[in-house]
Amino acid sequence: MNEQEFIPKKYSGLIPAGTTTWRAPSNIALVKYWGKFPDQIPANPSISFTLSKSATTTSVSYEPKKQNSDGTSFTLLFEGKPKEEFRPKITTFLGRISRYLPFLNEVHLKIDTSNTFPHSSGIASSASGMAALALCLMDIEKGLVPSMEPEFLMRKASFLARLGSGSACRSISGPIVEWGMHKDLPESTDLAGIPYNGKVHQVFQDYQDTILLVHKGEKTVSSTAGHDLMNKHPFANRRFEQAHDNLSGLIGVFETGDLERFIQIVESEALTLHAMMMTSLPYYLLMKPQTLSVIQKIWAYREQTSVPLCFTLDAGANVHLLYPLQYREKVLQFIKNELIAYCENGQYICDQLGEGSKKV
Ligand code: DP6
């Protein structure tokens, strides 16, 4: 893959008016993307489970610009209301990708977006949000280039989504997506997420992710700022190597279904991510006391019951509980008995692996 293939030749027809709607899911990384170089190039490869229910649905209506102004032009509704806070990120995104979608300078867009997960639940919506928007824009381009193959549309959508938010490039397809060059995956690239096409043991089919909403407030340090702190981080290079090793390890685990090793890699990745935050300068903490209590309860439960339940974390205090479908009832009972007390307003979200984005 190279970026040149995403720069289109001149469009032949005139730009029509229309509307397109896409639903893109959130994803949870098993090997974490943490650290990046200019142009959203990841410092290490990452791999994630695509979720099913936690998703963003975005409609984009488009029409030729009425005034002959420079640059991109859009209005934005979030859950039916104007949302000024989101404008700068989208303005930057559209500016960055107009080189690959030149029609953006000639249209006015009306973007209408909403999430299935509760507002300010602490679940990052940038991955699903940027993925859904990228897909809508690709659908508009497909109208201008009718010969476009569906596979190219998805590949370029992932390439574009990455420029909005790195992890968003892993929200286009499913159920497992890899992003970033890795020696064991010849098709891997830093430019986009690719659906993982190695062997996957059936224990991972319909794998469950129950997300405990431990803390729903805004993060004190954004992911973008956190990535930046990896630039001068004393442990950065060793960490990037470790991500490569953990990804090799997971490739083996996917094939054999070795859940003990799966748990070891996934929990180590989660704690390493937070260890990187704690050892950055300035250092910071995104875990809350409840996060630690939940982790300790999970370890005790696993010891007592041998249920292969493990946790992972993203850049926040919420805890993702990962486990095979066959343990669903047991784990949900455990959550009700012991973990719900640590969730803000007793809230949690039951999700599972999903197939990726869909046109609505
Ligand atoms: C901890 O993709 O949100 O969730 O590229 O700056 O938008 P930007 O960062 P973002 O970082 C996500 C980091 C993570 C780990 C992961 O999803 O791999």
PDB file of N, CA, C and O in Angstrom, residues 128-185:
ATOM      1  N   SER A 128     -14.847   5.314  16.413  1.00  0.00           N
ATOM      2  CA  SER A 128     -16.056   5.024  15.634  1.00  0.00           C
ATOM      3  C   SER A 128     -16.507   6.259  14.856  1.00  0.00           C
ATOM      4  O   SER A 128     -16.987   6.158  13.720  1.00  0.00           O
ATOM      5  N   GLY A 129     -16.352   7.436  15.451  1.00  0.00           N
ATOM      6  CA  GLY A 129     -16.809   8.676  14.800  1.00  0.00           C
ATOM      7  C   GLY A 129     -16.025   8.981  13.533  1.00  0.00           C
ATOM      8  O   GLY A 129     -16.600   9.275  12.483  1.00  0.00           O
ATOM      9  N   MET A 130     -14.700   8.907  13.622  1.00  0.00           N
ATOM     10  CA  MET A 130     -13.877   9.203  12.443  1.00  0.00           C
ATOM     11  C   MET A 130     -14.065   8.124  11.379  1.00  0.00           C
ATOM     12  O   MET A 130     -14.035   8.407  10.179  1.00  0.00           O
ATOM     13  N   ALA A 131     -14.254   6.864  11.826  1.00  0.00           N
ATOM     14  CA  ALA A 131     -14.459   5.784  10.857  1.00  0.00           C
ATOM     15  C   ALA A 131     -15.775   5.997  10.102  1.00  0.00           C
ATOM     16  O   ALA A 131     -15.820   5.878   8.870  1.00  0.00           O
ATOM     17  N   ALA A 132     -16.845   6.325  10.820  1.00  0.00           N
ATOM     18  CA  ALA A 132     -18.144   6.520  10.159  1.00  0.00           C
ATOM     19  C   ALA A 132     -18.087   7.695   9.183  1.00  0.00           C
ATOM     20  O   ALA A 132     -18.608   7.616   8.061  1.00  0.00           O
ATOM     21  N   LEU A 133     -17.417   8.768   9.602  1.00  0.00           N
ATOM     22  CA  LEU A 133     -17.315   9.938   8.719  1.00  0.00           C
ATOM     23  C   LEU A 133     -16.489   9.603   7.471  1.00  0.00           C
ATOM     24  O   LEU A 133     -16.870   9.939   6.338  1.00  0.00           O
ATOM     25  N   ALA A 134     -15.376   8.910   7.673  1.00  0.00           N
ATOM     26  CA  ALA A 134     -14.526   8.539   6.524  1.00  0.00           C
ATOM     27  C   ALA A 134     -15.317   7.684   5.530  1.00  0.00           C
ATOM     28  O   ALA A 134     -15.197   7.854   4.308  1.00  0.00           O
ATOM     29  N   LEU A 135     -16.134   6.773   6.050  1.00  0.00           N
ATOM     30  CA  LEU A 135     -16.920   5.910   5.152  1.00  0.00           C
ATOM     31  C   LEU A 135     -17.958   6.714   4.376  1.00  0.00           C
ATOM     32  O   LEU A 135     -18.180   6.471   3.179  1.00  0.00           O
ATOM     33  N   CYS A 136     -18.609   7.655   5.036  1.00  0.00           N
ATOM     34  CA  CYS A 136     -19.584   8.497   4.316  1.00  0.00           C
ATOM     35  C   CYS A 136     -18.878   9.249   3.183  1.00  0.00           C
ATOM     36  O   CYS A 136     -19.391   9.324   2.058  1.00  0.00           O
ATOM     37  N   LEU A 137     -17.689   9.794   3.483  1.00  0.00           N
ATOM     38  CA  LEU A 137     -16.978  10.574   2.459  1.00  0.00           C
ATOM     39  C   LEU A 137     -16.539   9.679   1.302  1.00  0.00           C
ATOM     40  O   LEU A 137     -16.593  10.076   0.135  1.00  0.00           O
ATOM     41  N   MET A 138     -16.143   8.453   1.633  1.00  0.00           N
ATOM     42  CA  MET A 138     -15.761   7.518   0.563  1.00  0.00           C
ATOM     43  C   MET A 138     -16.968   7.142  -0.295  1.00  0.00           C
ATOM     44  O   MET A 138     -16.844   6.933  -1.494  1.00  0.00           O
ATOM     45  N   ASP A 139     -18.120   7.064   0.335  1.00  0.00           N
ATOM     46  CA  ASP A 139     -19.330   6.737  -0.414  1.00  0.00           C
ATOM     47  C   ASP A 139     -19.661   7.862  -1.404  1.00  0.00           C
ATOM     48  O   ASP A 139     -20.109   7.614  -2.523  1.00  0.00           O
ATOM     49  N   ILE A 140     -19.413   9.096  -0.970  1.00  0.00           N
ATOM     50  CA  ILE A 140     -19.628  10.231  -1.888  1.00  0.00           C
ATOM     51  C   ILE A 140     -18.633  10.114  -3.052  1.00  0.00           C
ATOM     52  O   ILE A 140     -18.994  10.273  -4.216  1.00  0.00           O
ATOM     53  N   GLU A 141     -17.374   9.775  -2.717  1.00  0.00           N
ATOM     54  CA  GLU A 141     -16.392   9.639  -3.805  1.00  0.00           C
ATOM     55  C   GLU A 141     -16.780   8.506  -4.752  1.00  0.00           C
ATOM     56  O   GLU A 141     -16.578   8.596  -5.962  1.00  0.00           O
ATOM     57  N   LYS A 142     -17.357   7.456  -4.199  1.00  0.00           N
ATOM     58  CA  LYS A 142     -17.767   6.345  -5.071  1.00  0.00           C
ATOM     59  C   LYS A 142     -18.805   6.811  -6.099  1.00  0.00           C
ATOM     60  O   LYS A 142     -18.805   6.369  -7.246  1.00  0.00           O
ATOM     61  N   GLY A 143     -19.655   7.756  -5.689  1.00  0.00           N
ATOM     62  CA  GLY A 143     -20.621   8.338  -6.634  1.00  0.00           C
ATOM     63  C   GLY A 143     -19.917   9.023  -7.805  1.00  0.00           C
ATOM     64  O   GLY A 143     -20.442   9.079  -8.913  1.00  0.00           O
ATOM     65  N   LEU A 144     -18.707   9.550  -7.540  1.00  0.00           N
ATOM     66  CA  LEU A 144     -17.967  10.262  -8.584  1.00  0.00           C
ATOM     67  C   LEU A 144     -17.061   9.329  -9.384  1.00  0.00           C
ATOM     68  O   LEU A 144     -16.609   9.666 -10.472  1.00  0.00           O
ATOM     69  N   VAL A 145     -16.759   8.155  -8.779  1.00  0.00           N
ATOM     70  CA  VAL A 145     -15.895   7.156  -9.442  1.00  0.00           C
ATOM     71  C   VAL A 145     -16.641   5.819  -9.404  1.00  0.00           C
ATOM     72  O   VAL A 145     -16.337   4.948  -8.587  1.00  0.00           O
ATOM     73  N   PRO A 146     -17.650   5.641 -10.261  1.00  0.00           N
ATOM     74  CA  PRO A 146     -18.525   4.472 -10.126  1.00  0.00           C
ATOM     75  C   PRO A 146     -17.807   3.131 -10.255  1.00  0.00           C
ATOM     76  O   PRO A 146     -18.290   2.129  -9.739  1.00  0.00           O
ATOM     77  N   SER A 147     -16.627   3.117 -10.883  1.00  0.00           N
ATOM     78  CA  SER A 147     -15.921   1.838 -11.040  1.00  0.00           C
ATOM     79  C   SER A 147     -15.201   1.407  -9.753  1.00  0.00           C
ATOM     80  O   SER A 147     -14.577   0.353  -9.712  1.00  0.00           O
ATOM     81  N   MET A 148     -15.276   2.216  -8.721  1.00  0.00           N
ATOM     82  CA  MET A 148     -14.547   1.894  -7.485  1.00  0.00           C
ATOM     83  C   MET A 148     -15.001   0.555  -6.896  1.00  0.00           C
ATOM     84  O   MET A 148     -16.182   0.310  -6.741  1.00  0.00           O
ATOM     85  N   GLU A 149     -14.018  -0.310  -6.576  1.00  0.00           N
ATOM     86  CA  GLU A 149     -14.328  -1.614  -5.973  1.00  0.00           C
ATOM     87  C   GLU A 149     -14.660  -1.433  -4.494  1.00  0.00           C
ATOM     88  O   GLU A 149     -14.019  -0.608  -3.825  1.00  0.00           O
ATOM     89  N   PRO A 150     -15.604  -2.237  -3.971  1.00  0.00           N
ATOM     90  CA  PRO A 150     -15.945  -2.119  -2.543  1.00  0.00           C
ATOM     91  C   PRO A 150     -14.724  -2.301  -1.633  1.00  0.00           C
ATOM     92  O   PRO A 150     -14.587  -1.633  -0.615  1.00  0.00           O
ATOM     93  N   GLU A 151     -13.820  -3.175  -2.049  1.00  0.00           N
ATOM     94  CA  GLU A 151     -12.635  -3.438  -1.215  1.00  0.00           C
ATOM     95  C   GLU A 151     -11.741  -2.189  -1.135  1.00  0.00           C
ATOM     96  O   GLU A 151     -11.197  -1.865  -0.079  1.00  0.00           O
ATOM     97  N   PHE A 152     -11.640  -1.463  -2.266  1.00  0.00           N
ATOM     98  CA  PHE A 152     -10.852  -0.227  -2.278  1.00  0.00           C
ATOM     99  C   PHE A 152     -11.509   0.827  -1.394  1.00  0.00           C
ATOM    100  O   PHE A 152     -10.836   1.546  -0.646  1.00  0.00           O
ATOM    101  N   LEU A 153     -12.836   0.879  -1.466  1.00  0.00           N
ATOM    102  CA  LEU A 153     -13.571   1.865  -0.646  1.00  0.00           C
ATOM    103  C   LEU A 153     -13.240   1.661   0.840  1.00  0.00           C
ATOM    104  O   LEU A 153     -12.925   2.611   1.563  1.00  0.00           O
ATOM    105  N   MET A 154     -13.246   0.401   1.295  1.00  0.00           N
ATOM    106  CA  MET A 154     -12.982   0.124   2.706  1.00  0.00           C
ATOM    107  C   MET A 154     -11.516   0.425   3.053  1.00  0.00           C
ATOM    108  O   MET A 154     -11.215   0.957   4.114  1.00  0.00           O
ATOM    109  N   ARG A 155     -10.611   0.077   2.137  1.00  0.00           N
ATOM    110  CA  ARG A 155      -9.179   0.299   2.390  1.00  0.00           C
ATOM    111  C   ARG A 155      -8.872   1.794   2.480  1.00  0.00           C
ATOM    112  O   ARG A 155      -8.180   2.247   3.383  1.00  0.00           O
ATOM    113  N   LYS A 156      -9.434   2.544   1.546  1.00  0.00           N
ATOM    114  CA  LYS A 156      -9.165   3.982   1.582  1.00  0.00           C
ATOM    115  C   LYS A 156      -9.864   4.629   2.783  1.00  0.00           C
ATOM    116  O   LYS A 156      -9.336   5.565   3.388  1.00  0.00           O
ATOM    117  N   ALA A 157     -11.051   4.116   3.152  1.00  0.00           N
ATOM    118  CA  ALA A 157     -11.736   4.662   4.335  1.00  0.00           C
ATOM    119  C   ALA A 157     -10.857   4.473   5.572  1.00  0.00           C
ATOM    120  O   ALA A 157     -10.747   5.372   6.413  1.00  0.00           O
ATOM    121  N   SER A 158     -10.194   3.319   5.675  1.00  0.00           N
ATOM    122  CA  SER A 158      -9.320   3.082   6.828  1.00  0.00           C
ATOM    123  C   SER A 158      -8.119   4.029   6.782  1.00  0.00           C
ATOM    124  O   SER A 158      -7.730   4.616   7.801  1.00  0.00           O
ATOM    125  N   PHE A 159      -7.567   4.191   5.584  1.00  0.00           N
ATOM    126  CA  PHE A 159      -6.432   5.122   5.399  1.00  0.00           C
ATOM    127  C   PHE A 159      -6.827   6.546   5.839  1.00  0.00           C
ATOM    128  O   PHE A 159      -6.087   7.224   6.557  1.00  0.00           O
ATOM    129  N   LEU A 160      -8.032   6.975   5.434  1.00  0.00           N
ATOM    130  CA  LEU A 160      -8.482   8.331   5.785  1.00  0.00           C
ATOM    131  C   LEU A 160      -8.798   8.440   7.277  1.00  0.00           C
ATOM    132  O   LEU A 160      -8.432   9.420   7.927  1.00  0.00           O
ATOM    133  N   ALA A 161      -9.483   7.411   7.802  1.00  0.00           N
ATOM    134  CA  ALA A 161      -9.868   7.440   9.221  1.00  0.00           C
ATOM    135  C   ALA A 161      -8.641   7.581  10.112  1.00  0.00           C
ATOM    136  O   ALA A 161      -8.662   8.280  11.125  1.00  0.00           O
ATOM    137  N   ARG A 162      -7.540   6.921   9.704  1.00  0.00           N
ATOM    138  CA  ARG A 162      -6.294   7.021  10.469  1.00  0.00           C
ATOM    139  C   ARG A 162      -5.844   8.475  10.609  1.00  0.00           C
ATOM    140  O   ARG A 162      -5.305   8.879  11.636  1.00  0.00           O
ATOM    141  N   LEU A 163      -6.100   9.270   9.573  1.00  0.00           N
ATOM    142  CA  LEU A 163      -5.666  10.667   9.610  1.00  0.00           C
ATOM    143  C   LEU A 163      -6.542  11.501  10.542  1.00  0.00           C
ATOM    144  O   LEU A 163      -6.178  12.598  10.948  1.00  0.00           O
ATOM    145  N   GLY A 164      -7.719  10.960  10.896  1.00  0.00           N
ATOM    146  CA  GLY A 164      -8.589  11.634  11.867  1.00  0.00           C
ATOM    147  C   GLY A 164      -8.223  11.226  13.283  1.00  0.00           C
ATOM    148  O   GLY A 164      -8.083  12.061  14.182  1.00  0.00           O
ATOM    149  N   SER A 165      -8.054   9.939  13.488  1.00  0.00           N
ATOM    150  CA  SER A 165      -7.649   9.405  14.796  1.00  0.00           C
ATOM    151  C   SER A 165      -7.045   8.031  14.514  1.00  0.00           C
ATOM    152  O   SER A 165      -7.671   7.211  13.831  1.00  0.00           O
ATOM    153  N   GLY A 166      -5.841   7.801  15.019  1.00  0.00           N
ATOM    154  CA  GLY A 166      -5.129   6.567  14.663  1.00  0.00           C
ATOM    155  C   GLY A 166      -5.982   5.319  14.828  1.00  0.00           C
ATOM    156  O   GLY A 166      -6.150   4.520  13.898  1.00  0.00           O
ATOM    157  N   SER A 167      -6.558   5.149  16.010  1.00  0.00           N
ATOM    158  CA  SER A 167      -7.283   3.909  16.290  1.00  0.00           C
ATOM    159  C   SER A 167      -8.529   3.769  15.397  1.00  0.00           C
ATOM    160  O   SER A 167      -9.060   2.663  15.265  1.00  0.00           O
ATOM    161  N   ALA A 168      -8.975   4.860  14.785  1.00  0.00           N
ATOM    162  CA  ALA A 168     -10.167   4.800  13.922  1.00  0.00           C
ATOM    163  C   ALA A 168      -9.931   3.909  12.697  1.00  0.00           C
ATOM    164  O   ALA A 168     -10.877   3.333  12.152  1.00  0.00           O
ATOM    165  N   CYS A 169      -8.677   3.763  12.279  1.00  0.00           N
ATOM    166  CA  CYS A 169      -8.416   2.931  11.092  1.00  0.00           C
ATOM    167  C   CYS A 169      -8.698   1.464  11.385  1.00  0.00           C
ATOM    168  O   CYS A 169      -8.826   0.669  10.471  1.00  0.00           O
ATOM    169  N   ARG A 170      -8.830   1.119  12.675  1.00  0.00           N
ATOM    170  CA  ARG A 170      -9.151  -0.269  13.040  1.00  0.00           C
ATOM    171  C   ARG A 170     -10.654  -0.460  13.231  1.00  0.00           C
ATOM    172  O   ARG A 170     -11.079  -1.514  13.689  1.00  0.00           O
ATOM    173  N   SER A 171     -11.466   0.565  12.925  1.00  0.00           N
ATOM    174  CA  SER A 171     -12.919   0.456  13.129  1.00  0.00           C
ATOM    175  C   SER A 171     -13.704   0.275  11.836  1.00  0.00           C
ATOM    176  O   SER A 171     -14.914   0.349  11.838  1.00  0.00           O
ATOM    177  N   ILE A 172     -13.014   0.052  10.732  1.00  0.00           N
ATOM    178  CA  ILE A 172     -13.725  -0.084   9.456  1.00  0.00           C
ATOM    179  C   ILE A 172     -14.218  -1.520   9.269  1.00  0.00           C
ATOM    180  O   ILE A 172     -15.348  -1.754   8.887  1.00  0.00           O
ATOM    181  N   SER A 173     -13.327  -2.474   9.550  1.00  0.00           N
ATOM    182  CA  SER A 173     -13.727  -3.877   9.333  1.00  0.00           C
ATOM    183  C   SER A 173     -13.680  -4.648  10.651  1.00  0.00           C
ATOM    184  O   SER A 173     -13.544  -4.056  11.721  1.00  0.00           O
ATOM    185  N   GLY A 174     -13.792  -5.959  10.575  1.00  0.00           N
ATOM    186  CA  GLY A 174     -13.794  -6.766  11.783  1.00  0.00           C
ATOM    187  C   GLY A 174     -13.541  -8.205  11.420  1.00  0.00           C
ATOM    188  O   GLY A 174     -13.312  -8.509  10.253  1.00  0.00           O
ATOM    189  N   PRO A 175     -13.618  -9.135  12.353  1.00  0.00           N
ATOM    190  CA  PRO A 175     -13.759  -8.903  13.804  1.00  0.00           C
ATOM    191  C   PRO A 175     -12.433  -8.616  14.512  1.00  0.00           C
ATOM    192  O   PRO A 175     -12.433  -8.160  15.649  1.00  0.00           O
ATOM    193  N   ILE A 176     -11.297  -8.843  13.801  1.00  0.00           N
ATOM    194  CA  ILE A 176      -9.990  -8.528  14.385  1.00  0.00           C
ATOM    195  C   ILE A 176      -9.238  -7.711  13.340  1.00  0.00           C
ATOM    196  O   ILE A 176      -9.214  -8.088  12.163  1.00  0.00           O
ATOM    197  N   VAL A 177      -8.681  -6.597  13.750  1.00  0.00           N
ATOM    198  CA  VAL A 177      -8.002  -5.720  12.787  1.00  0.00           C
ATOM    199  C   VAL A 177      -6.609  -5.371  13.305  1.00  0.00           C
ATOM    200  O   VAL A 177      -6.429  -5.086  14.497  1.00  0.00           O
ATOM    201  N   GLU A 178      -5.658  -5.406  12.384  1.00  0.00           N
ATOM    202  CA  GLU A 178      -4.271  -5.093  12.719  1.00  0.00           C
ATOM    203  C   GLU A 178      -3.863  -3.828  11.988  1.00  0.00           C
ATOM    204  O   GLU A 178      -4.250  -3.609  10.842  1.00  0.00           O
ATOM    205  N   TRP A 179      -3.055  -2.996  12.653  1.00  0.00           N
ATOM    206  CA  TRP A 179      -2.559  -1.759  12.034  1.00  0.00           C
ATOM    207  C   TRP A 179      -1.086  -1.582  12.388  1.00  0.00           C
ATOM    208  O   TRP A 179      -0.747  -1.653  13.570  1.00  0.00           O
ATOM    209  N   GLY A 180      -0.262  -1.361  11.396  1.00  0.00           N
ATOM    210  CA  GLY A 180       1.159  -1.082  11.632  1.00  0.00           C
ATOM    211  C   GLY A 180       2.019  -2.231  11.153  1.00  0.00           C
ATOM    212  O   GLY A 180       1.665  -3.398  11.299  1.00  0.00           O
ATOM    213  N   MET A 181       3.175  -1.891  10.574  1.00  0.00           N
ATOM    214  CA  MET A 181       4.049  -2.918   9.990  1.00  0.00           C
ATOM    215  C   MET A 181       4.518  -3.913  11.038  1.00  0.00           C
ATOM    216  O   MET A 181       4.969  -3.521  12.126  1.00  0.00           O
ATOM    217  N   HIS A 182       4.410  -5.198  10.666  1.00  0.00           N
ATOM    218  CA  HIS A 182       4.866  -6.258  11.558  1.00  0.00           C
ATOM    219  C   HIS A 182       5.435  -7.391  10.718  1.00  0.00           C
ATOM    220  O   HIS A 182       4.841  -7.783   9.715  1.00  0.00           O
ATOM    221  N   LYS A 183       6.561  -7.933  11.166  1.00  0.00           N
ATOM    222  CA  LYS A 183       7.290  -8.905  10.337  1.00  0.00           C
ATOM    223  C   LYS A 183       6.491 -10.172  10.026  1.00  0.00           C
ATOM    224  O   LYS A 183       6.682 -10.787   8.991  1.00  0.00           O
ATOM    225  N   ASP A 184       5.589 -10.560  10.918  1.00  0.00           N
ATOM    226  CA  ASP A 184       4.840 -11.808  10.690  1.00  0.00           C
ATOM    227  C   ASP A 184       3.615 -11.618   9.789  1.00  0.00           C
ATOM    228  O   ASP A 184       2.929 -12.589   9.477  1.00  0.00           O
ATOM    229  N   LEU A 185       3.310 -10.358   9.453  1.00  0.00           N
ATOM    230  CA  LEU A 185       2.106 -10.085   8.642  1.00  0.00           C
ATOM    231  C   LEU A 185       2.516  -9.300   7.404  1.00  0.00           C
ATOM    232  O   LEU A 185       2.581  -8.055   7.428  1.00  0.00           O
TER     233      LEU A 185
END
